CSV table of C-alpha atoms and ligand atoms in Angstrom, one decimal:
chain,number,residue,atom,x,y,z
A,1233,MET,CA,122.6,125.5,111.7
A,1234,ALA,CA,123.1,129.3,112.1
A,1235,GLU,CA,126.1,130.6,113.9
A,1236,ILE,CA,124.8,133.2,116.4
A,1237,ILE,CA,127.0,136.2,117.3
A,1238,ASP,CA,126.2,138.4,120.4
A,1239,THR,CA,126.8,141.8,118.9
A,1240,ARG,CA,127.1,143.3,122.5
A,1241,ILE,CA,129.9,140.9,123.2
A,1242,GLU,CA,131.7,140.7,119.8
A,1243,PRO,CA,130.6,143.7,117.7
A,1244,ASP,CA,133.5,143.9,115.4
A,1245,ARG,CA,133.4,140.1,114.5
A,1246,ALA,CA,129.7,140.5,114.1
A,1247,ILE,CA,130.0,143.1,111.6
A,1248,GLU,CA,132.9,141.5,109.6
A,1249,LYS,CA,131.0,138.0,109.5
A,1250,ALA,CA,127.6,139.6,108.4
A,1251,CYS,CA,129.4,141.7,105.6
A,1252,ALA,CA,131.2,138.7,104.3
A,1253,VAL,CA,127.9,136.4,104.2
A,1254,LEU,CA,126.2,139.3,102.8
A,1255,SER,CA,128.9,139.7,99.9
A,1256,GLY,CA,128.4,136.0,99.3
A,1257,GLY,CA,124.8,136.7,98.3
A,1258,GLU,CA,123.5,135.0,101.6
A,1259,PRO,CA,120.9,136.4,103.9
A,1260,VAL,CA,121.7,137.3,107.3
A,1261,ALA,CA,119.3,137.8,110.2
A,1262,ILE,CA,120.0,141.2,111.8
A,1263,PRO,CA,118.7,143.1,114.8
A,1264,THR,CA,116.6,146.1,114.3
A,1265,GLU,CA,114.8,148.5,117.0
A,1266,THR,CA,111.4,146.9,115.7
A,1267,VAL,CA,111.9,143.4,115.0
A,1268,TYR,CA,114.5,141.1,113.6
A,1269,GLY,CA,115.0,141.3,109.8
A,1270,LEU,CA,116.1,138.8,107.2
A,1271,ALA,CA,118.6,140.9,105.4
A,1272,ALA,CA,120.2,140.6,101.8
A,1273,ASP,CA,122.1,142.7,99.6
A,1274,ALA,CA,119.3,144.8,97.9
A,1275,THR,CA,121.3,145.1,94.6
A,1276,ASN,CA,121.7,141.4,94.2
A,1277,ALA,CA,119.0,139.5,92.6
A,1278,ASP,CA,120.2,135.9,93.8
A,1279,ALA,CA,120.6,137.2,97.4
A,1280,ILE,CA,116.9,138.6,97.3
A,1281,SER,CA,115.6,135.4,95.7
A,1282,ARG,CA,116.9,133.5,98.7
A,1283,ILE,CA,115.1,135.9,101.1
A,1284,TYR,CA,111.7,135.0,99.4
A,1285,GLU,CA,112.6,131.3,99.3
A,1286,MET,CA,113.6,131.3,103.0
A,1287,LYS,CA,110.5,132.9,104.1
A,1288,GLY,CA,108.1,131.3,101.8
A,1289,ARG,CA,107.0,134.7,100.9
A,1290,PRO,CA,105.0,135.4,97.8
A,1291,ARG,CA,107.1,137.5,95.2
A,1292,PHE,CA,104.4,140.0,94.6
A,1293,ASN,CA,105.1,141.2,98.2
A,1294,PRO,CA,107.8,144.0,98.0
A,1295,LEU,CA,110.7,144.2,100.8
A,1296,ILE,CA,111.6,147.3,102.8
A,1297,CYS,CA,115.2,148.5,102.1
A,1298,HIS,CA,117.3,149.7,104.9
A,1299,VAL,CA,119.9,152.4,104.6
A,1300,SER,CA,122.4,153.8,106.9
A,1301,ASP,CA,122.5,157.4,106.0
A,1302,MET,CA,120.5,159.9,103.8
A,1303,ALA,CA,123.1,159.9,101.0
A,1304,MET,CA,122.4,156.1,100.5
A,1305,ALA,CA,118.7,156.7,100.5
A,1306,GLU,CA,119.0,159.5,98.1
A,1307,ALA,CA,120.8,157.3,95.6
A,1308,HIS,CA,117.9,155.3,95.1
A,1309,VAL,CA,114.8,157.3,95.9
A,1310,THR,CA,113.5,160.8,95.5
A,1311,PHE,CA,112.1,162.7,98.6
A,1312,ASP,CA,109.1,165.1,98.4
A,1313,PRO,CA,109.3,167.9,101.1
A,1314,ILE,CA,107.1,166.3,103.5
A,1315,SER,CA,108.8,162.9,103.2
A,1316,ARG,CA,112.1,164.5,103.8
A,1317,ARG,CA,111.0,166.4,107.0
A,1318,LEU,CA,109.6,163.0,108.3
A,1319,ALA,CA,113.0,161.4,107.4
A,1320,GLU,CA,114.9,164.2,109.2
A,1321,ALA,CA,112.8,164.0,112.1
A,1322,PHE,CA,112.3,160.3,112.8
A,1323,TRP,CA,115.2,158.4,111.1
A,1324,PRO,CA,117.0,156.5,112.3
A,1325,GLY,CA,113.6,155.0,113.7
A,1326,PRO,CA,110.6,152.8,113.0
A,1327,LEU,CA,109.1,154.7,110.0
A,1328,THR,CA,109.1,153.2,106.4
A,1329,LEU,CA,108.4,155.8,103.6
A,1330,ILE,CA,107.2,154.7,100.3
A,1331,LEU,CA,109.0,156.6,97.7
A,1332,PRO,CA,109.4,156.9,94.0
A,1333,GLN,CA,112.4,155.0,92.7
A,1334,ARG,CA,115.4,156.9,91.0
A,1335,SER,CA,116.1,155.4,87.5
A,1336,GLU,CA,119.7,155.4,88.4
A,1337,GLY,CA,119.1,153.5,91.5
A,1338,THR,CA,120.7,149.9,91.8
A,1339,VAL,CA,118.1,148.1,94.1
A,1340,HIS,CA,117.1,145.2,92.2
A,1341,ALA,CA,113.3,145.3,90.8
A,1342,LEU,CA,112.8,142.0,92.8
A,1343,ALA,CA,113.2,143.7,96.0
A,1344,SER,CA,110.4,146.1,95.0
A,1345,ALA,CA,108.4,143.3,93.3
A,1346,GLY,CA,108.6,145.3,90.2
A,1347,LEU,CA,106.8,148.6,91.7
A,1348,ASN,CA,108.3,152.1,90.8
A,1349,THR,CA,108.3,152.8,94.4
A,1350,LEU,CA,110.5,151.7,97.1
A,1351,GLY,CA,109.8,151.0,100.9
A,1352,ILE,CA,112.7,152.6,102.7
A,1353,ARG,CA,113.8,153.2,106.2
A,1354,MET,CA,117.1,154.0,108.3
A,1355,PRO,CA,116.8,151.4,111.1
A,1356,GLU,CA,118.2,152.2,114.7
A,1357,GLY,CA,121.0,150.3,116.5
A,1358,PHE,CA,123.4,147.7,115.5
A,1359,SER,CA,121.8,147.0,112.0
A,1360,ARG,CA,122.6,150.5,110.9
A,1361,ARG,CA,126.4,149.8,111.6
A,1362,VAL,CA,126.2,146.7,109.4
A,1363,ILE,CA,124.6,148.5,106.6
A,1364,ALA,CA,127.2,151.4,106.7
A,1365,ARG,CA,130.1,148.9,106.6
A,1366,PHE,CA,128.4,146.9,103.8
A,1367,GLY,CA,128.0,150.1,101.8
A,1368,GLN,CA,124.7,149.1,100.1
A,1369,PRO,CA,121.0,149.0,101.2
A,1370,LEU,CA,119.8,145.8,102.9
A,1371,ALA,CA,116.4,144.6,101.7
A,1372,ALA,CA,115.0,143.0,104.7
A,1373,PRO,CA,111.4,141.7,105.6
A,1374,SER,CA,110.9,140.3,109.3
A,1375,ALA,CA,112.9,137.2,109.8
A,1376,ASN,CA,110.1,134.8,110.1
A,1377,THR,CA,108.2,132.1,107.9
A,1378,SER,CA,105.5,134.2,105.7
A,1379,GLY,CA,102.3,134.5,107.6
A,1380,LYS,CA,104.0,133.9,111.1
A,1381,ILE,CA,104.5,136.3,114.1
A,1382,SER,CA,107.5,138.6,113.6
A,1383,PRO,CA,110.5,137.6,115.8
A,1384,THR,CA,111.7,139.9,118.5
A,1385,SER,CA,114.8,138.2,119.5
A,1386,ALA,CA,117.4,135.8,118.1
A,1387,ALA,CA,116.0,133.0,119.9
A,1388,HIS,CA,112.6,133.6,118.0
A,1389,VAL,CA,114.6,133.6,114.6
A,1390,GLU,CA,116.8,130.4,115.5
A,1391,ALA,CA,113.5,128.6,116.3
A,1392,ASP,CA,111.9,129.5,113.0
A,1393,LEU,CA,114.6,130.0,110.3
A,1394,GLY,CA,117.8,128.7,112.3
A,1395,ALA,CA,118.3,125.6,110.2
A,1396,LYS,CA,118.2,127.5,106.9
A,1397,LEU,CA,120.3,130.4,107.8
A,1398,LYS,CA,124.2,130.9,108.2
A,1399,LEU,CA,124.3,133.7,110.5
A,1400,ILE,CA,122.0,135.4,113.2
A,1401,LEU,CA,123.3,138.6,115.0
A,1402,ASP,CA,122.1,138.9,118.5
A,1403,ALA,CA,121.6,142.2,120.2
A,1404,GLY,CA,118.9,141.4,122.7
A,1405,PRO,CA,115.2,141.8,122.6
A,1406,ALA,CA,113.9,144.2,119.9
A,1407,GLU,CA,113.5,147.7,121.8
A,1408,ILE,CA,110.1,148.5,120.1
A,1409,GLY,CA,108.9,145.0,119.3
A,1410,LEU,CA,106.4,146.1,116.6
A,1411,GLU,CA,107.1,146.6,112.8
A,1412,SER,CA,107.8,150.2,111.6
A,1413,THR,CA,104.9,152.4,110.6
A,1414,ILE,CA,104.5,152.5,106.8
A,1415,LEU,CA,103.7,156.0,105.4
A,1416,LYS,CA,103.0,157.1,101.7
A,1417,VAL,CA,102.9,161.0,101.0
A,1418,GLU,CA,100.7,161.4,97.8
A,1419,ASP,CA,99.8,164.9,96.7
A,1420,GLY,CA,100.5,166.2,100.0
A,1421,ARG,CA,98.3,163.7,101.7
A,1422,LEU,CA,99.6,161.4,104.3
A,1423,ARG,CA,98.3,157.9,103.8
A,1424,LEU,CA,99.0,155.3,106.7
A,1425,LEU,CA,99.6,151.9,104.9
A,1426,ARG,CA,100.6,150.1,108.2
A,1427,PRO,CA,100.4,151.3,111.8
A,1428,GLY,CA,103.5,150.3,113.7
A,1429,GLY,CA,106.3,151.6,116.0
A,1430,LEU,CA,106.0,155.2,115.1
A,1431,ASP,CA,102.9,156.7,116.8
A,1432,ALA,CA,101.0,158.2,114.1
A,1433,ALA,CA,100.2,161.3,116.4
A,1434,GLU,CA,103.8,162.1,116.3
A,1435,ILE,CA,103.6,162.4,112.3
A,1436,GLU,CA,100.8,164.7,112.8
A,1437,ALA,CA,102.3,166.8,115.4
A,1438,LEU,CA,105.5,167.3,113.1
A,1439,THR,CA,103.5,168.0,109.9
A,1440,GLY,CA,100.4,169.4,111.0
A,1441,LEU,CA,98.6,167.2,108.6
A,1442,PRO,CA,96.1,164.4,109.3
A,1443,VAL,CA,97.4,160.9,108.8
A,1444,GLU,CA,94.8,159.3,106.7
A,1445,ARG,CA,93.7,155.5,107.4
A,1446,PRO,CA,92.4,153.1,104.8
A,1447,GLU,CA,88.6,153.5,104.7
A,1448,ALA,CA,87.7,150.1,105.6
A,1449,ALA,CA,89.4,146.8,106.3
A,1450,GLY,CA,89.5,144.8,102.8
A,1451,ALA,CA,89.8,147.9,100.8
A,1452,THR,CA,92.4,147.9,98.0
A,1453,ILE,CA,95.7,146.5,99.5
A,1454,GLU,CA,98.3,149.3,99.4
A,1455,ALA,CA,101.0,147.6,101.2
A,1456,PRO,CA,100.9,144.3,99.2
A,1457,GLY,CA,101.9,142.4,102.4
A,1458,MET,CA,99.1,143.7,104.5
A,1459,LEU,CA,96.8,140.6,103.9
A,1460,ALA,CA,94.3,140.1,106.6
A,1461,SER,CA,95.6,136.8,108.0
A,1462,HIS,CA,99.1,137.7,109.2
A,1463,TYR,CA,101.0,137.4,112.3
A,1464,ALA,CA,99.1,134.1,112.8
A,1465,PRO,CA,99.6,131.9,116.0
A,1466,GLY,CA,98.6,128.4,115.6
A,1467,ALA,CA,96.1,128.7,118.4
A,1468,ALA,CA,92.7,130.4,117.8
A,1469,VAL,CA,92.4,134.0,119.0
A,1470,ARG,CA,89.6,135.6,121.0
A,1471,LEU,CA,89.8,139.5,121.2
A,1472,ASN,CA,88.1,141.9,123.8
A,1473,ALA,CA,87.9,139.1,126.3
A,1474,THR,CA,86.2,140.2,129.6
A,1475,ASP,CA,86.4,136.7,131.1
A,1476,VAL,CA,88.7,133.7,130.7
A,1477,HIS,CA,87.5,130.1,129.5
A,1478,THR,CA,88.9,127.2,131.1
A,1479,GLY,CA,92.2,126.3,129.3
A,1480,GLU,CA,92.6,129.4,127.4
A,1481,ALA,CA,95.9,131.2,127.4
A,1482,LEU,CA,95.1,134.8,128.6
A,1483,ILE,CA,97.1,137.9,127.3
A,1484,ARG,CA,96.0,140.7,129.3
A,1485,PHE,CA,96.9,144.4,129.9
A,1486,GLY,CA,97.2,147.0,132.7
A,1487,GLY,CA,97.4,144.6,135.6
A,1488,LYS,CA,93.7,143.8,135.5
A,1489,ALA,CA,92.7,140.4,136.6
A,1490,LEU,CA,89.8,138.8,134.6
A,1491,PRO,CA,87.3,136.4,135.9
A,1492,GLY,CA,88.2,132.8,135.4
A,1493,GLU,CA,91.7,133.5,135.2
A,1494,ASN,CA,92.6,130.8,137.7
A,1495,ALA,CA,91.5,128.4,135.2
A,1496,ALA,CA,93.6,129.4,132.4
A,1497,ALA,CA,96.5,127.5,130.9
A,1498,LEU,CA,98.5,130.6,131.0
A,1499,VAL,CA,98.3,134.3,132.0
A,1500,LEU,CA,100.4,137.0,130.7
A,1501,ASP,CA,100.1,140.7,131.2
A,1502,LEU,CA,101.6,143.0,128.3
A,1503,SER,CA,102.2,145.8,130.8
A,1504,PRO,CA,101.0,145.6,134.4
A,1505,SER,CA,101.4,149.2,134.8
A,1506,GLY,CA,99.4,149.9,131.5
A,1507,ASP,CA,102.4,151.3,129.6
A,1508,LEU,CA,101.7,150.9,125.7
A,1509,ARG,CA,105.3,150.9,124.8
A,1510,GLU,CA,106.1,148.1,127.2
A,1511,ALA,CA,103.1,146.3,125.8
A,1512,ALA,CA,104.3,146.6,122.2
A,1513,ALA,CA,107.7,145.2,123.3
A,1514,ASN,CA,106.2,142.1,124.9
A,1515,LEU,CA,103.3,141.4,122.3
A,1516,PHE,CA,105.1,139.1,119.8
A,1517,ASP,CA,107.0,137.3,122.5
A,1518,TYR,CA,103.8,136.7,124.6
A,1519,MET,CA,101.6,135.8,121.5
A,1520,LYS,CA,104.4,133.1,120.7
A,1521,LYS,CA,104.6,132.1,124.6
A,1522,ALA,CA,100.9,131.6,124.6
A,1523,ASP,CA,101.0,129.6,121.4
A,1524,ALA,CA,103.5,127.4,122.9
A,1525,SER,CA,101.6,126.8,126.0
A,1526,GLY,CA,99.5,124.4,123.8
A,1527,ALA,CA,95.9,126.2,124.7
A,1528,ARG,CA,93.6,125.8,122.0
A,1529,THR,CA,92.5,129.6,122.3
A,1530,ILE,CA,94.6,132.9,123.1
A,1531,ALA,CA,92.2,135.5,125.0
A,1532,PHE,CA,93.2,139.1,124.5
A,1533,SER,CA,91.8,141.7,126.9
A,1534,PRO,CA,91.0,145.1,125.5
A,1535,VAL,CA,94.0,147.5,125.1
A,1536,PRO,CA,93.5,151.3,124.5
A,1537,SER,CA,93.5,152.4,121.0
A,1538,GLU,CA,95.6,155.6,121.2
A,1539,GLY,CA,99.1,156.1,120.7
A,1540,LEU,CA,101.0,152.7,120.0
A,1541,GLY,CA,97.9,150.9,121.0
A,1542,GLU,CA,96.7,151.4,117.4
A,1543,ALA,CA,99.5,149.1,116.0
A,1544,ILE,CA,98.9,146.8,119.0
A,1545,LEU,CA,95.4,146.2,118.1
A,1546,ASP,CA,96.2,146.0,114.2
A,1547,ARG,CA,98.5,143.0,115.2
A,1548,MET,CA,95.9,141.2,117.5
A,1549,GLU,CA,93.1,141.8,114.7
A,1550,ARG,CA,95.4,140.2,112.2
A,1551,ALA,CA,96.2,137.3,114.5
A,1552,ALA,CA,92.4,136.8,115.0
A,1553,ALA,CA,91.6,137.1,111.2
A,1554,PRO,CA,90.4,133.9,109.5
A,1555,ARG,CA,93.1,131.8,108.1
A,1556,ASN,CA,93.5,130.4,104.5
B,2799,TXA,O1,110.0,147.1,111.1
B,2799,TXA,C1,109.9,146.6,109.9
B,2799,TXA,O2,109.4,147.3,108.9
B,2799,TXA,C2,110.5,145.4,109.6
B,2799,TXA,C3,112.2,145.7,109.8
B,2799,TXA,C4,112.9,144.3,109.4
B,2799,TXA,O3,112.5,146.7,109.3
B,2799,TXA,N1,110.4,144.9,108.4
B,2799,TXA,C5,109.1,144.4,108.0
B,2799,TXA,O4,109.1,144.1,106.6
B,2799,TXA,O5,108.3,144.4,108.9
B,2799,TXA,P1,108.0,143.1,106.0
B,2799,TXA,O6,108.5,142.6,104.8
B,2799,TXA,O7,107.7,142.2,107.1
B,2799,TXA,O8,106.8,144.2,105.9
B,2799,TXA,C6,106.9,145.3,104.8
B,2799,TXA,C7,105.9,145.7,104.4
B,2799,TXA,C8,105.0,144.8,103.6
B,2799,TXA,O9,103.6,144.9,103.9
B,2799,TXA,C9,105.1,145.3,102.0
B,2799,TXA,O10,103.9,145.0,101.3
B,2799,TXA,C10,105.2,146.7,102.3
B,2799,TXA,O11,106.0,146.7,103.5
B,2799,TXA,N2,106.0,147.5,101.2
B,2799,TXA,C11,107.3,147.3,100.9
B,2799,TXA,N3,107.5,147.8,99.8
B,2799,TXA,C12,106.4,148.7,99.4
B,2799,TXA,C13,106.1,149.8,98.3
B,2799,TXA,N4,106.9,149.8,97.4
B,2799,TXA,N5,104.8,150.1,98.5
B,2799,TXA,C14,103.9,149.6,99.3
B,2799,TXA,N6,104.1,148.7,100.1
B,2799,TXA,C15,105.5,148.3,100.2
B,2800,MG,MG1,106.7,140.6,108.1
């Protein structure tokens, strides 16, 4: 079973122990501001292999590399001027940039699944201190079994991967609760590969450029992990519910009661006051709670599509997508 160290109580021991486990080529679950990550030394092929094994993740699906500062990023990737401005404005934070790898970079090809680009970000919070001390980028996907909902607490990680892990660092609930926004700058155009914890409108405001969405669902998969069925709870999912069927678990928004609610197995409100940040932070935890209620169906009431609503709706749609 995994040892769990609370970083708020024992920060120094957490860092020392994490670095020791990482140096031994083993993954460690680390808290980031978006979701908990399953981190390993990005320069060590065996360590990266263990991430894929633990998650049951297909090896064609590349991992995001996490750095503690710009110098560490620049040792492995090259920045075009727009990406550099974005990094300067939004790092540390919930933005992943897809950038060309440097030939002299030492991130192992297993981390990037053989692509000549690297997904890279500088996380906020305790994980950044771990990376700084470790001195090498950490490859880290979300710390969940492949295809399952991402963990936003140490308890989520423990329930899913606790038996396989040596160490989980617990920094409390993830502040943002949704994975990072993934952006690729190509020929001066901004392409959104995954909506996430950074509102695309903030990217547009900084650059004065439009953020381009993929034309249609099912178009070429640019971020190879963005397969439709992802973030899947065990229960079936019903979107845009305007009423509740008997025995369903309801996840609603904005304090609005729905007809039929009193016959629901469980009613949760992502944000009674209608705050999308609060809704994002609660989404995955509530999906897990609704799933654990034993209800056969989870009904979601509508959420506004602006701001963080885009990423919230994306995750809801993925939860509802047909499974394979
Ligand atoms: O917030 C996050 O991004 C979290 C925390 C732990 O940092 N990580 C995360 O990782 O969500 P993961 O593995 O669950 O999702 C990473 C996504 C995948 O869809 C993957 O295909 C894409 O990033 N990706 C990674 N490298 C890429 C590359 N070189 N080109 C295109 N997509 C890439
Ligand atoms: Mg993931």
